[in-house]
């Protein structure tokens, strides 16, 4: 791009890149429809930018990579209470959904912790759990691991490394 064309574009007030983080729900939904034809088919003719629509379109888009993933994640963040994203209740990547009594007693505490929906390159998205691990038998260390299951009733998470207790969550 030549200098004169760049200068002209800037003079006309045309943004060079649109930031997904600054867009509102309706703009994100419109952007999703423009970029993904499946989104338009999933919506009703008279759609509204409410929480349910944002969740439905968001979960549809995070299956993709690149900008569609980022638009979907942002829609999910905007529809989540306090913008703190959690996996859907049916999310499960392991057979084991209940910790045993021994696992419950011996599991390390993760506090503060964060949970993000992560995607890079051409890899599909996955849930990444991170935080400071406290255990009486080990030093305090920071870990980042893949989430396999979230047991909301017991405030525990099953990860690649095993079960962890969840303490206070980092603010979103």
CSV table of C-alpha atoms in Angstrom, one decimal, residues 29-146:
chain,number,residue,atom,x,y,z
A,29,UNK,CA,-24.1,-10.4,15.4
A,30,UNK,CA,-24.2,-8.5,12.1
A,31,UNK,CA,-20.4,-9.2,11.7
A,32,UNK,CA,-21.1,-12.9,12.4
A,33,UNK,CA,-23.8,-13.0,9.7
A,34,UNK,CA,-21.5,-11.3,7.2
A,35,UNK,CA,-18.6,-13.7,7.9
A,36,UNK,CA,-20.5,-17.0,8.3
A,37,UNK,CA,-23.6,-17.9,6.3
A,38,UNK,CA,-24.5,-20.7,8.7
A,39,UNK,CA,-25.2,-18.0,11.4
A,40,UNK,CA,-27.9,-16.4,9.3
A,41,UNK,CA,-29.7,-19.7,8.8
A,42,UNK,CA,-29.6,-20.4,12.6
A,43,UNK,CA,-31.3,-17.1,13.4
A,44,UNK,CA,-35.0,-16.4,13.1
A,45,UNK,CA,-36.1,-13.7,10.6
A,46,UNK,CA,-36.8,-11.2,13.4
A,47,UNK,CA,-33.9,-11.8,15.8
A,48,UNK,CA,-33.0,-9.6,18.7
A,49,UNK,CA,-29.6,-9.1,20.3
A,50,UNK,CA,-30.6,-10.7,23.6
A,51,UNK,CA,-28.7,-13.1,25.9
A,52,UNK,CA,-30.2,-16.2,24.4
A,53,UNK,CA,-29.4,-15.2,20.8
A,54,UNK,CA,-25.8,-14.2,21.8
A,55,UNK,CA,-25.3,-17.5,23.5
A,56,UNK,CA,-26.7,-19.6,20.6
A,57,UNK,CA,-24.6,-17.7,18.0
A,58,UNK,CA,-21.5,-17.6,20.3
A,59,UNK,CA,-21.4,-21.4,20.9
A,60,UNK,CA,-21.9,-21.9,17.1
A,61,UNK,CA,-19.0,-19.6,16.3
A,62,UNK,CA,-16.4,-20.8,18.8
A,63,UNK,CA,-16.3,-24.1,16.9
A,64,UNK,CA,-14.3,-22.2,14.3
A,65,UNK,CA,-10.9,-20.7,14.3
A,66,UNK,CA,-9.6,-17.2,13.7
A,67,UNK,CA,-11.9,-14.1,13.8
A,68,UNK,CA,-15.1,-16.2,13.9
A,69,UNK,CA,-13.9,-17.8,17.1
A,70,UNK,CA,-13.1,-14.3,18.6
A,71,UNK,CA,-16.5,-13.0,17.7
A,72,UNK,CA,-18.2,-16.0,19.2
A,73,UNK,CA,-16.1,-15.7,22.4
A,74,UNK,CA,-17.0,-12.0,22.7
A,75,UNK,CA,-20.7,-12.8,22.3
A,76,UNK,CA,-20.5,-15.4,25.0
A,77,UNK,CA,-18.7,-12.9,27.3
A,78,UNK,CA,-21.3,-10.3,26.8
A,79,UNK,CA,-24.1,-12.7,27.5
A,80,UNK,CA,-22.5,-14.2,30.7
A,81,UNK,CA,-23.3,-12.7,34.1
A,82,UNK,CA,-20.4,-10.4,35.1
A,83,UNK,CA,-18.7,-11.3,31.8
A,84,UNK,CA,-17.2,-14.4,33.5
A,85,UNK,CA,-17.3,-17.2,31.0
A,86,UNK,CA,-18.1,-20.7,32.1
A,87,UNK,CA,-18.6,-23.9,30.0
A,88,UNK,CA,-22.1,-25.0,29.4
A,89,UNK,CA,-23.5,-27.4,32.0
A,90,UNK,CA,-23.3,-30.3,29.6
A,91,UNK,CA,-19.6,-29.8,28.9
A,92,UNK,CA,-17.7,-33.0,29.7
A,93,UNK,CA,-14.4,-34.4,28.2
A,94,UNK,CA,-14.0,-37.3,30.6
A,95,UNK,CA,-16.1,-40.1,32.0
A,96,UNK,CA,-15.3,-39.2,35.6
A,97,UNK,CA,-17.6,-36.4,36.9
A,98,UNK,CA,-17.5,-37.0,40.6
A,99,UNK,CA,-14.3,-37.0,42.7
A,100,UNK,CA,-13.9,-39.8,45.2
A,101,UNK,CA,-13.7,-38.9,48.9
A,102,UNK,CA,-9.9,-39.4,48.8
A,103,UNK,CA,-9.6,-37.1,45.7
A,104,UNK,CA,-11.8,-34.5,47.4
A,105,UNK,CA,-9.7,-34.5,50.5
A,106,UNK,CA,-6.2,-34.6,48.8
A,107,UNK,CA,-6.9,-32.3,45.9
A,108,UNK,CA,-4.9,-29.1,45.8
A,109,UNK,CA,-6.6,-25.7,46.0
A,110,UNK,CA,-6.5,-23.4,43.0
A,111,UNK,CA,-6.8,-19.8,44.1
A,112,UNK,CA,-7.2,-17.4,42.5
A,113,UNK,CA,-8.2,-19.1,39.3
A,114,UNK,CA,-9.2,-18.2,35.8
A,115,UNK,CA,-11.0,-20.0,33.1
A,116,UNK,CA,-10.6,-19.0,29.5
A,117,UNK,CA,-11.8,-20.4,26.2
A,118,UNK,CA,-8.6,-20.6,24.3
A,119,UNK,CA,-7.9,-21.0,20.6
A,120,UNK,CA,-4.7,-20.6,18.5
A,121,UNK,CA,-3.8,-21.2,14.9
A,122,UNK,CA,-5.8,-24.0,13.3
A,123,UNK,CA,-6.3,-25.9,16.6
A,124,UNK,CA,-9.9,-26.1,17.9
A,125,UNK,CA,-10.8,-24.2,21.0
A,126,UNK,CA,-10.5,-25.7,24.5
A,127,UNK,CA,-11.0,-24.5,28.0
A,128,UNK,CA,-7.9,-23.5,29.9
A,129,UNK,CA,-7.8,-23.4,33.7
A,130,UNK,CA,-5.0,-21.5,35.4
A,131,UNK,CA,-4.1,-20.3,38.8
A,132,UNK,CA,-1.9,-20.6,41.9
A,133,UNK,CA,-1.9,-24.1,43.3
A,134,UNK,CA,-1.8,-24.5,47.1
A,135,UNK,CA,-1.1,-27.9,48.7
A,136,UNK,CA,0.3,-28.7,52.1
A,137,UNK,CA,2.9,-31.1,50.6
A,138,UNK,CA,4.2,-28.9,47.8
A,139,UNK,CA,5.4,-25.4,47.1
A,140,UNK,CA,2.9,-22.8,45.7
A,141,UNK,CA,3.2,-22.8,41.9
A,142,UNK,CA,1.3,-21.3,39.0
A,143,UNK,CA,-0.3,-23.8,36.6
A,144,UNK,CA,-2.2,-23.7,33.4
A,145,UNK,CA,-4.0,-26.9,32.3
A,146,UNK,CA,-6.8,-28.1,30.1
